[in-house]
Amino acid sequence: MAEATTGRRPGVRFMSRSRLTGLLTVATVIALWFLLTSVTGLVGEFRFPSPPDFLAAFARLASTGYAGGTLLEQALQSLRLVAIGFAAAIAVGVPLGFVMGYDRRAEAFFNPIFLVLRPIPPLAWIPLAIVWLGLGDASKVLVIFVAAFVPSVINTYTGVRNVQRTLIEAALVHGAGQGRLIREVYLPDAAPMIFTGLRLSLQASWTTLVAAELVGAFLGMGRVLSTAYRDINTAMILVSMVCIAVLGAITMMILARVERSVIRWRKT
Amino acid sequence: MSEIVIDNVGKVFGEGGGRPFLAIDGVDLRVEDREVISVVGPSGCGKTTLMRMVAGLEHPTSGEVRVGGKRVTGPGPDRAVVFQQFALFPWKTVRENITFGMRSRGATKAERDAAVAHYLTLMKMEGTEDKYPHQLSGGMQQRVAIARSYATDPGVLLMDEPFGALDAQTRTIMQEELVRLTNDNPRTVMFITHSVEEAVYLADRVVVMARNPGRIREIIDVATTRKAEKWSEEPIDDVMEMPSFTHLRGQVWRLLREQMGSDI
């Protein structure tokens, strides 16, 4: 423990300095925001809300609710769908990508399917998903699945394909069988690429979820956004944008934490 | 008994497509049990390919390799390889790297702990068992790689320019350590190098190869001289200045230079 803290000390100092710069930037932006809206009135409220308007809209969403639910209900709805769609996508995508990278026959079999599916933008699946499954949760989960699936497969596949030849050989000449080869060489060496895929998948999950909810939903952050747009409520539009950003950032941080606990051997 | 028999081995690359290239042609070599041989030759003479065929990482297109009387068909822990680029597992600690091959052989935890302690003491690396490879210097990494191969307890140790990536000083220390290790714990060793000094200093016999196609040019005996002149009792720098050493080194050099001449 003691070693870990001392080892991190220079990093902490660097972080706090960059964090200070970051805080200054945020403070400047908020000051400018105040100046352009509340103070001078150069930007009208139909273009962009003032900080007090923004806070009022946030308070309203958090307490009485908006577009069919409170902030907590709306956020949990979106989080739940992202979690289900993302989990399903990586549960299928990572093993499939692994098999494609590990086995030439699997690669030959699955690659053509991807060459056809890959160029279709995930959002283009939304109409079909709604026609099939309606405006409820199932269609959103399907769209998230399709969007998150591709990057997790492609990156896992690439990571496994590029496992260092000499490490495979080192394992073989020291008697490793197929099981140990996969667990102790292929998976750890491909892990950084697999996590890159997971990050891209998670980003894609949020993008497609919001888009799908914009097209039609009963509840969720995208629904808040589309309702605010119909009401021409710029303050609520901004509130939902910020909430979506915060939710996305929280899930990315969770993923980054998982990555750090799995990949402990990294230099940094 | 772990003697290596290379029986009329040939290797052609690119037979499937492209222009076939004859890398090795009709090599016959017998390495006795617990004998150390080094292989030198100009680049492209197929010395690494030859070693890789003994390791089972490449397959001969003609002839066969036998180790301990058994035909080599693939890699196995009876023939551990030390690679030039160390090839340690970056996600494993020193302890986990050293015991990697032992686990293949089903060694118990107690045996593994004992081996880690033994090799780290031997290599003056106590206290590094929980470090990751990137936290070690190049010389230390290669020591761990050698310990990993040794701890696997193979009959045959194959070394592919293991000290090639090290600086001159570390290299000298490692050469001395290797001699000590092979004295204390004799193994059949096939040592690939492009350093003539290293080849003569470490081996019982030096195999000089030629290229186009890769074949054995000559085999020079060192063991007789080493024993007579008591090389193993002197530090490496002194050995390398002894007339008996420089004579053998010159002999190997001439064989190599004559090939370079034919190139120009």
Coordinates of C-alpha atoms in Angstrom, one line a residue:
Chain A
M1 CA 0.0 0.0 0.0
A2 CA 2.7 2.4 1.1
E3 CA 4.6 1.7 -2.2
A4 CA 1.5 2.5 -4.2
T5 CA 1.0 5.9 -2.7
T6 CA 4.5 7.0 -3.0
G7 CA 4.7 5.7 -6.6
R8 CA 1.6 7.8 -7.4
R9 CA 2.8 11.1 -5.8
P10 CA 4.2 12.8 -9.0
G11 CA 1.1 11.8 -10.9
V12 CA -1.2 13.4 -8.2
R13 CA 0.7 16.7 -8.5
F14 CA 0.4 16.7 -12.3
M15 CA -3.3 15.8 -12.0
S16 CA -4.1 18.7 -9.6
R17 CA -2.3 21.2 -11.9
S18 CA -4.3 20.1 -14.9
R19 CA -7.4 19.9 -12.8
L20 CA -6.8 23.5 -11.8
T21 CA -6.6 24.6 -15.4
G22 CA -9.8 22.6 -16.1
L23 CA -11.6 24.4 -13.3
L24 CA -10.5 27.8 -14.6
T25 CA -11.8 26.9 -18.1
V26 CA -15.2 25.8 -16.7
A27 CA -15.4 29.0 -14.5
T28 CA -14.6 31.2 -17.5
V29 CA -17.3 29.5 -19.7
I30 CA -19.9 29.9 -16.9
A31 CA -18.9 33.6 -16.4
L32 CA -19.2 34.2 -20.2
W33 CA -22.6 32.4 -20.1
F34 CA -23.8 34.7 -17.4
L35 CA -22.4 37.7 -19.2
L36 CA -24.1 36.9 -22.6
T37 CA -27.5 35.9 -21.2
S38 CA -28.5 37.3 -17.8
V39 CA -26.1 40.3 -17.6
T40 CA -26.2 41.8 -21.1
G41 CA -29.1 40.0 -22.7
L42 CA -27.1 39.6 -26.0
V43 CA -28.4 36.1 -26.4
G44 CA -32.2 35.8 -26.0
E45 CA -33.8 33.0 -24.0
F46 CA -35.3 31.3 -27.1
R47 CA -31.8 30.8 -28.4
F48 CA -30.0 29.8 -25.3
P49 CA -31.2 29.8 -21.6
S50 CA -29.6 31.8 -18.9
P51 CA -28.0 30.1 -15.9
P52 CA -31.1 30.8 -13.6
D53 CA -33.4 29.4 -16.3
F54 CA -31.3 26.4 -16.6
L55 CA -31.3 25.8 -12.9
A56 CA -35.1 26.3 -12.7
A57 CA -35.6 23.7 -15.5
F58 CA -33.3 21.3 -13.7
A59 CA -35.2 21.7 -10.5
R60 CA -38.5 21.1 -12.3
L61 CA -37.3 18.0 -13.9
A62 CA -35.8 16.7 -10.7
S63 CA -38.8 17.4 -8.5
T64 CA -42.2 17.4 -10.3
G65 CA -40.9 15.8 -13.5
Y66 CA -41.2 16.5 -17.2
A67 CA -42.3 14.5 -20.2
G68 CA -43.9 11.7 -18.1
G69 CA -41.4 11.3 -15.3
T70 CA -38.9 12.8 -12.9
L71 CA -35.2 13.0 -13.7
L72 CA -34.6 9.9 -11.6
E73 CA -37.2 7.9 -13.5
Q74 CA -36.1 9.2 -16.9
A75 CA -32.4 8.6 -16.2
L76 CA -33.0 5.1 -14.8
Q77 CA -35.0 4.2 -17.8
S78 CA -32.2 5.2 -20.2
L79 CA -29.5 3.7 -18.0
R80 CA -31.4 0.4 -17.8
L81 CA -31.8 0.1 -21.6
V82 CA -28.1 1.0 -22.2
A83 CA -27.1 -1.6 -19.6
I84 CA -29.2 -4.3 -21.1
G85 CA -28.3 -3.6 -24.7
F86 CA -24.6 -3.0 -24.0
A87 CA -24.3 -6.2 -21.8
A88 CA -26.0 -8.3 -24.5
A89 CA -23.9 -6.9 -27.2
I90 CA -20.6 -7.5 -25.5
A91 CA -21.7 -10.9 -24.2
V92 CA -22.1 -12.0 -27.8
G93 CA -19.6 -9.7 -29.5
V94 CA -16.4 -10.3 -27.4
P95 CA -16.6 -14.1 -27.7
L96 CA -17.4 -13.9 -31.4
G97 CA -14.5 -11.5 -32.0
F98 CA -12.3 -13.8 -30.0
V99 CA -13.2 -16.9 -32.0
M100 CA -12.8 -15.0 -35.3
G101 CA -9.3 -13.8 -34.3
Y102 CA -8.2 -17.2 -32.9
D103 CA -9.5 -19.6 -35.6
R104 CA -9.0 -19.1 -39.3
R105 CA -12.1 -21.0 -40.2
A106 CA -14.3 -18.9 -38.0
E107 CA -12.7 -15.8 -39.5
A108 CA -13.5 -17.0 -43.0
F109 CA -17.1 -17.8 -42.0
F110 CA -18.0 -14.7 -40.1
N111 CA -16.0 -12.0 -41.9
P112 CA -18.2 -11.7 -45.0
I113 CA -21.3 -11.2 -42.8
F114 CA -19.5 -8.3 -41.2
L115 CA -18.4 -6.8 -44.5
V116 CA -22.1 -6.5 -45.4
L117 CA -23.4 -5.4 -42.0
R118 CA -20.6 -3.0 -41.0
P119 CA -21.4 -0.1 -43.4
I120 CA -25.0 0.1 -42.3
P121 CA -25.1 3.0 -39.7
P122 CA -26.6 1.7 -36.5
L123 CA -29.2 4.5 -36.5
A124 CA -30.6 3.2 -39.8
W125 CA -31.8 0.2 -37.9
I126 CA -34.2 2.3 -35.8
P127 CA -37.2 2.2 -38.2
L128 CA -37.0 -1.6 -38.7
A129 CA -36.6 -2.1 -35.0
I130 CA -39.7 0.0 -34.3
V131 CA -41.7 -1.8 -37.0
W132 CA -40.7 -5.1 -35.5
L133 CA -40.9 -4.4 -31.8
G134 CA -42.9 -1.2 -31.3
L135 CA -42.0 1.9 -29.3
G136 CA -41.3 0.0 -26.1
D137 CA -38.0 -1.1 -24.5
A138 CA -37.4 -4.1 -26.8
S139 CA -36.8 -2.0 -30.0
K140 CA -34.3 0.2 -28.1
V141 CA -32.4 -2.7 -26.7
L142 CA -32.3 -4.2 -30.2
V143 CA -30.9 -1.0 -31.7
I144 CA -28.3 -0.6 -28.9
F145 CA -27.4 -4.2 -29.4
V146 CA -26.8 -3.8 -33.1
A147 CA -24.8 -0.6 -32.6
A148 CA -22.7 -1.8 -29.7
F149 CA -22.1 -5.3 -31.1
V150 CA -20.0 -4.2 -34.1
P151 CA -17.1 -2.3 -32.3
S152 CA -16.8 -5.0 -29.6
V153 CA -16.5 -7.7 -32.3
I154 CA -14.1 -5.8 -34.6
N155 CA -11.8 -4.7 -31.8
T156 CA -11.7 -8.0 -30.0
Y157 CA -11.0 -9.7 -33.4
T158 CA -8.2 -7.3 -34.1
G159 CA -6.7 -7.6 -30.6
V160 CA -6.6 -11.4 -30.8
R161 CA -5.3 -11.4 -34.4
N162 CA -2.4 -9.2 -33.3
V163 CA -1.4 -11.2 -30.2
Q164 CA 2.4 -11.2 -30.2
R165 CA 3.8 -14.3 -32.0
T166 CA 6.8 -14.6 -29.7
L167 CA 4.6 -14.7 -26.6
I168 CA 2.6 -17.5 -28.1
E169 CA 5.8 -19.3 -28.9
A170 CA 7.2 -18.7 -25.5
A171 CA 4.1 -20.2 -24.0
L172 CA 4.2 -23.2 -26.3
V173 CA 7.9 -24.0 -25.7
H174 CA 7.2 -23.9 -21.9
G175 CA 4.5 -26.5 -22.3
A176 CA 1.2 -24.4 -22.3
G177 CA -1.8 -26.2 -23.7
Q178 CA -4.6 -24.5 -25.5
G179 CA -6.5 -23.5 -22.3
R180 CA -3.5 -21.8 -20.7
L181 CA -2.6 -20.3 -24.1
I182 CA -6.0 -18.6 -24.3
R183 CA -6.3 -17.6 -20.7
E184 CA -2.7 -16.5 -20.0
V185 CA -1.6 -15.2 -23.4
Y186 CA -4.4 -14.4 -25.8
L187 CA -6.8 -12.8 -23.4
P188 CA -4.3 -10.6 -21.5
D189 CA -2.5 -9.5 -24.7
A190 CA -5.7 -8.7 -26.4
A191 CA -7.2 -7.0 -23.3
P192 CA -6.3 -3.4 -24.1
M193 CA -7.9 -3.8 -27.6
I194 CA -10.9 -5.5 -26.1
F195 CA -11.4 -2.6 -23.7
T196 CA -11.1 -0.1 -26.6
G197 CA -13.9 -2.0 -28.2
L198 CA -16.0 -1.9 -25.1
R199 CA -15.5 1.9 -24.8
L200 CA -16.6 2.4 -28.4
S201 CA -19.5 0.0 -27.8
L202 CA -20.6 2.0 -24.8
Q203 CA -20.4 5.3 -26.6
A204 CA -22.4 3.8 -29.5
S205 CA -25.0 2.5 -27.0
W206 CA -25.7 6.0 -25.7
T207 CA -25.8 7.6 -29.1
T208 CA -28.2 5.1 -30.5
L209 CA -30.4 5.0 -27.4
V210 CA -30.9 8.8 -27.4
A211 CA -31.6 8.7 -31.1
A212 CA -34.1 5.9 -30.7
E213 CA -35.8 7.7 -27.9
L214 CA -36.0 10.8 -30.0
V215 CA -37.8 8.9 -32.7
G216 CA -40.3 7.6 -30.2
A217 CA -40.4 6.6 -26.6
F218 CA -42.7 6.7 -23.5
L219 CA -39.9 7.5 -21.1
G220 CA -36.2 8.2 -21.1
M221 CA -33.7 11.0 -21.5
G222 CA -34.3 11.1 -25.3
R223 CA -38.0 11.5 -24.7
V224 CA -37.2 14.5 -22.3
L225 CA -35.1 16.0 -25.1
S226 CA -37.7 15.6 -27.8
T227 CA -40.5 16.9 -25.6
A228 CA -38.5 20.0 -24.7
Y229 CA -37.8 20.5 -28.4
R230 CA -41.5 20.4 -29.2
D231 CA -42.2 22.8 -26.4
I232 CA -39.4 25.0 -27.6
N233 CA -38.1 24.9 -24.0
T234 CA -34.4 25.7 -24.5
A235 CA -33.6 25.5 -20.8
M236 CA -35.0 21.9 -20.7
I237 CA -33.2 21.0 -23.9
L238 CA -29.9 22.0 -22.3
V239 CA -30.8 20.2 -19.0
S240 CA -31.4 17.0 -20.8
M241 CA -28.3 17.3 -22.9
V242 CA -26.2 17.9 -19.8
C243 CA -27.9 15.0 -18.0
I244 CA -27.2 12.6 -20.9
A245 CA -23.6 13.8 -20.9
V246 CA -23.3 13.1 -17.2
L247 CA -24.9 9.7 -17.4
G248 CA -22.6 8.8 -20.3
A249 CA -19.6 10.0 -18.4
I250 CA -20.5 8.0 -15.3
T251 CA -20.8 4.8 -17.3
M252 CA -17.5 5.5 -19.1
M253 CA -15.9 6.0 -15.7
I254 CA -17.2 2.7 -14.4
L255 CA -15.8 1.0 -17.5
A256 CA -12.4 2.7 -17.1
R257 CA -12.3 1.5 -13.5
V258 CA -13.1 -2.1 -14.5
E259 CA -10.3 -1.8 -17.1
R260 CA -7.8 -0.5 -14.6
S261 CA -8.6 -3.4 -12.2
V262 CA -8.3 -6.0 -15.0
I263 CA -5.2 -4.6 -16.7
R264 CA -2.9 -4.0 -13.7
W265 CA 0.4 -4.6 -15.4
R266 CA 0.4 -1.4 -17.5
K267 CA 3.2 1.1 -17.2
T268 CA 1.1 4.0 -16.3
Chain B
M1 CA 19.2 -38.6 -22.0
S2 CA 18.6 -35.5 -24.1
E3 CA 20.8 -35.7 -27.1
I4 CA 19.8 -33.7 -30.2
V5 CA 20.0 -35.5 -33.5
I6 CA 19.6 -33.4 -36.6
D7 CA 19.3 -36.0 -39.4
N8 CA 19.8 -34.7 -43.0
V9 CA 17.5 -31.8 -42.4
G10 CA 16.4 -29.5 -45.1
K11 CA 14.0 -26.6 -45.0
V12 CA 12.3 -24.8 -47.9
F13 CA 10.3 -21.7 -47.2
G14 CA 7.4 -20.5 -49.4
E15 CA 6.5 -23.9 -50.9
G16 CA 2.8 -23.1 -50.7
G17 CA 3.1 -20.0 -52.9
G18 CA 5.6 -17.5 -54.0
R19 CA 9.2 -18.3 -54.8
P20 CA 10.5 -21.3 -52.8
F21 CA 13.6 -20.5 -50.9
L22 CA 16.0 -23.2 -49.7
A23 CA 16.9 -22.0 -46.2
I24 CA 18.7 -25.1 -45.0
D25 CA 20.1 -28.0 -47.0
G26 CA 21.2 -31.4 -45.7
V27 CA 22.3 -30.5 -42.2
D28 CA 23.6 -33.4 -40.1
L29 CA 24.5 -32.7 -36.5
R30 CA 24.5 -34.6 -33.3
V31 CA 24.6 -32.8 -30.0
E32 CA 25.5 -35.1 -27.1
D33 CA 23.5 -35.1 -23.9
R34 CA 24.7 -32.2 -21.6
E35 CA 26.9 -30.8 -24.3
V36 CA 26.9 -27.1 -25.0
I37 CA 27.1 -26.2 -28.7
S38 CA 27.0 -22.7 -30.2
V39 CA 26.1 -22.0 -33.7
V40 CA 27.5 -19.0 -35.6
G41 CA 27.2 -18.0 -39.2
P42 CA 26.4 -15.0 -41.5
S43 CA 22.9 -13.7 -41.4
G44 CA 20.6 -15.8 -43.6
C45 CA 22.6 -19.0 -42.9
G46 CA 19.5 -20.5 -41.2
K47 CA 21.0 -20.9 -37.7
T48 CA 17.8 -19.6 -36.1
T49 CA 15.6 -21.7 -38.4
L50 CA 17.7 -24.8 -37.4
M51 CA 17.1 -24.0 -33.7
R52 CA 13.4 -23.4 -34.3
M53 CA 13.1 -26.8 -35.9
V54 CA 14.7 -28.4 -32.8
A55 CA 12.2 -26.4 -30.7
G56 CA 9.3 -27.6 -32.9
L57 CA 8.3 -24.1 -33.9
E58 CA 9.2 -24.9 -37.5
H59 CA 9.0 -28.2 -39.4
P60 CA 11.7 -29.6 -41.6
T61 CA 10.7 -30.1 -45.2
S62 CA 13.1 -33.1 -45.4
G63 CA 14.9 -35.2 -42.9
E64 CA 14.0 -35.2 -39.2
V65 CA 15.0 -33.9 -35.8
R66 CA 15.1 -36.2 -32.8
V67 CA 15.6 -35.3 -29.2
G68 CA 16.2 -38.0 -26.7
G69 CA 15.4 -40.5 -29.5
K70 CA 12.0 -39.1 -30.1
R71 CA 11.1 -37.3 -33.3
V72 CA 10.2 -33.7 -32.8
T73 CA 6.7 -32.8 -34.1
G74 CA 5.9 -29.7 -32.1
P75 CA 7.0 -27.5 -29.2
G76 CA 7.2 -29.0 -25.7
P77 CA 8.6 -28.2 -22.3
D78 CA 11.4 -30.7 -22.8
R79 CA 13.0 -28.1 -25.1
A80 CA 12.6 -24.7 -23.6
V81 CA 13.7 -21.6 -25.6
V82 CA 15.2 -18.4 -24.5
F83 CA 14.4 -15.8 -27.1
Q84 CA 16.4 -12.8 -28.1
Q85 CA 13.6 -10.4 -27.2
F86 CA 13.1 -12.1 -23.8
A87 CA 9.4 -12.8 -24.5
L88 CA 8.4 -12.5 -20.9
F89 CA 4.7 -12.2 -20.3
P90 CA 4.2 -8.5 -19.5
W91 CA 1.0 -9.3 -17.4
K92 CA 2.8 -11.7 -15.2
T93 CA 5.1 -10.9 -12.3
V94 CA 8.7 -12.2 -12.1
R95 CA 7.4 -15.1 -9.9
E96 CA 4.6 -16.0 -12.4
N97 CA 7.0 -15.8 -15.3
I98 CA 9.6 -18.0 -13.7
T99 CA 7.1 -20.7 -12.8
F100 CA 5.2 -20.6 -16.1
G101 CA 6.8 -23.8 -17.5
M102 CA 6.8 -25.5 -14.0
R103 CA 3.1 -25.2 -13.9
S104 CA 2.9 -27.0 -17.3
R105 CA 4.7 -29.9 -15.6
G106 CA 2.4 -29.9 -12.6
A107 CA 4.9 -28.6 -10.0
T108 CA 3.4 -28.0 -6.5
K109 CA 3.2 -24.6 -5.0
A110 CA 6.1 -25.5 -2.6
E111 CA 8.3 -26.6 -5.5
R112 CA 7.5 -23.4 -7.4
D113 CA 8.2 -21.1 -4.4
A114 CA 11.5 -23.0 -3.9
A115 CA 12.5 -22.5 -7.5
V116 CA 11.7 -18.8 -7.5
A117 CA 13.8 -18.3 -4.4
H118 CA 16.6 -20.4 -5.8
Y119 CA 16.9 -18.7 -9.2
L120 CA 16.4 -15.2 -7.8
T121 CA 19.2 -15.8 -5.3
L122 CA 21.4 -17.3 -8.0
M123 CA 20.9 -14.3 -10.3
K124 CA 21.2 -11.8 -7.5
M125 CA 17.6 -10.6 -8.0
E126 CA 16.2 -11.1 -4.5
G127 CA 13.1 -9.1 -3.7
T128 CA 11.9 -8.7 -7.3
E129 CA 9.4 -11.6 -7.3
D130 CA 6.4 -9.4 -7.4
K131 CA 7.6 -6.9 -10.0
Y132 CA 6.4 -6.8 -13.6
P133 CA 8.9 -7.2 -16.5
H134 CA 8.6 -3.5 -17.5
Q135 CA 9.9 -2.6 -14.1
L136 CA 13.2 -4.4 -14.7
S137 CA 16.3 -3.6 -16.7
G138 CA 17.0 -5.5 -19.9
G139 CA 19.6 -7.7 -18.2
M140 CA 17.3 -8.6 -15.4
Q141 CA 14.5 -9.4 -17.8
Q142 CA 16.8 -11.8 -19.7
R143 CA 17.8 -13.4 -16.4
V144 CA 14.1 -14.0 -15.6
A145 CA 13.7 -15.5 -19.1
I146 CA 16.6 -17.8 -18.5
A147 CA 15.3 -18.7 -15.1
R148 CA 11.9 -19.5 -16.7
S149 CA 13.5 -21.9 -19.1
Y150 CA 15.7 -23.4 -16.5
A151 CA 12.9 -23.9 -14.0
T152 CA 10.9 -25.7 -16.6
D153 CA 13.6 -28.4 -16.1
P154 CA 14.0 -29.2 -19.8
G155 CA 16.5 -31.7 -21.1
V156 CA 17.4 -29.2 -23.9
L157 CA 17.9 -25.5 -23.6
L158 CA 17.7 -23.6 -26.9
M159 CA 19.0 -20.0 -26.9
D160 CA 18.4 -17.7 -29.8
E161 CA 20.9 -14.8 -29.5
P162 CA 19.7 -14.3 -25.9
F163 CA 22.3 -11.6 -25.1
G164 CA 22.0 -9.8 -28.5
A165 CA 19.7 -7.1 -27.1
L166 CA 21.9 -6.3 -24.1
D167 CA 24.6 -3.7 -23.6
A168 CA 28.3 -5.0 -23.7
Q169 CA 28.8 -4.9 -19.9
T170 CA 25.6 -6.7 -19.0
R171 CA 26.3 -9.1 -21.8
T172 CA 29.6 -10.1 -20.3
I173 CA 28.1 -10.6 -16.8
M174 CA 25.3 -12.8 -18.4
Q175 CA 27.9 -14.9 -20.3
E176 CA 29.7 -15.7 -17.0
E177 CA 26.5 -16.4 -15.3
L178 CA 25.4 -18.8 -18.0
V179 CA 28.7 -20.7 -17.8
R180 CA 28.2 -21.0 -14.0
L181 CA 24.7 -22.2 -14.5
T182 CA 25.6 -24.8 -17.1
N183 CA 28.4 -26.0 -14.9
D184 CA 26.2 -26.4 -11.8
N185 CA 23.3 -27.7 -13.6
P186 CA 24.3 -29.2 -16.9
R187 CA 21.9 -29.3 -19.8
T188 CA 22.1 -30.0 -23.5
V189 CA 22.4 -26.4 -24.8
M190 CA 22.1 -25.1 -28.4
F191 CA 23.2 -21.5 -28.4
I192 CA 22.7 -19.3 -31.4
T193 CA 24.8 -16.2 -31.7
H194 CA 26.6 -13.9 -34.1
S195 CA 29.3 -13.1 -31.6
V196 CA 32.4 -15.2 -32.2
E197 CA 33.8 -14.5 -28.7
E198 CA 30.6 -15.6 -27.1
A199 CA 30.4 -18.7 -29.3
V200 CA 33.9 -19.8 -28.3
Y201 CA 33.6 -18.8 -24.7
L202 CA 30.4 -20.6 -24.0
A203 CA 30.5 -23.8 -26.1
D204 CA 32.0 -27.2 -26.0
R205 CA 31.9 -27.1 -29.8
V206 CA 31.3 -24.3 -32.2
V207 CA 29.2 -25.0 -35.3
V208 CA 30.1 -22.6 -38.1
M209 CA 27.4 -22.4 -40.8
A210 CA 27.5 -21.1 -44.3
R211 CA 24.6 -19.7 -46.4
N212 CA 23.0 -20.1 -49.8
P213 CA 21.9 -22.6 -48.9
G214 CA 22.3 -22.8 -45.2
R215 CA 24.6 -25.7 -44.2
I216 CA 27.3 -26.6 -41.8
R217 CA 30.8 -25.3 -42.9
E218 CA 32.8 -26.8 -40.0
I219 CA 32.6 -27.9 -36.4
I220 CA 35.4 -26.7 -34.1
D221 CA 36.1 -28.4 -30.8
V222 CA 36.6 -26.1 -27.8
A223 CA 36.0 -28.4 -24.8
T224 CA 39.4 -30.0 -25.0
T225 CA 41.2 -26.6 -24.9
R226 CA 38.8 -25.3 -22.2
K227 CA 39.6 -28.2 -19.9
A228 CA 43.3 -28.2 -20.6
E229 CA 43.6 -24.4 -20.0
K230 CA 41.1 -24.3 -17.1
W231 CA 39.0 -21.5 -18.6
S232 CA 36.2 -22.0 -16.1
E233 CA 38.5 -21.0 -13.3
E234 CA 39.3 -17.6 -14.8
P235 CA 37.2 -14.4 -15.2
I236 CA 35.8 -14.0 -18.7
D237 CA 38.1 -11.0 -19.6
D238 CA 41.2 -13.0 -18.8
V239 CA 40.0 -16.0 -20.7
M240 CA 39.4 -13.9 -23.8
E241 CA 43.0 -12.7 -23.7
M242 CA 44.5 -16.2 -23.3
P243 CA 46.4 -17.4 -26.5
S244 CA 44.4 -20.6 -26.4
F245 CA 41.2 -18.5 -26.7
T246 CA 42.4 -16.1 -29.3
H247 CA 43.7 -19.0 -31.4
L248 CA 40.3 -20.7 -31.5
R249 CA 38.6 -17.3 -32.0
G250 CA 40.8 -16.7 -35.0
Q251 CA 40.0 -20.0 -36.5
V252 CA 36.3 -19.3 -36.3
W253 CA 36.8 -15.8 -37.6
R254 CA 38.7 -17.1 -40.7
L255 CA 35.9 -19.5 -41.5
L256 CA 33.4 -16.6 -41.4
R257 CA 35.5 -14.1 -43.2
E258 CA 36.1 -16.5 -46.1
Q259 CA 32.4 -16.5 -46.6
M260 CA 32.1 -12.8 -46.5
G261 CA 34.9 -12.6 -49.1
S262 CA 32.9 -14.8 -51.5
D263 CA 30.1 -12.4 -51.1
I264 CA 32.0 -9.3 -52.3

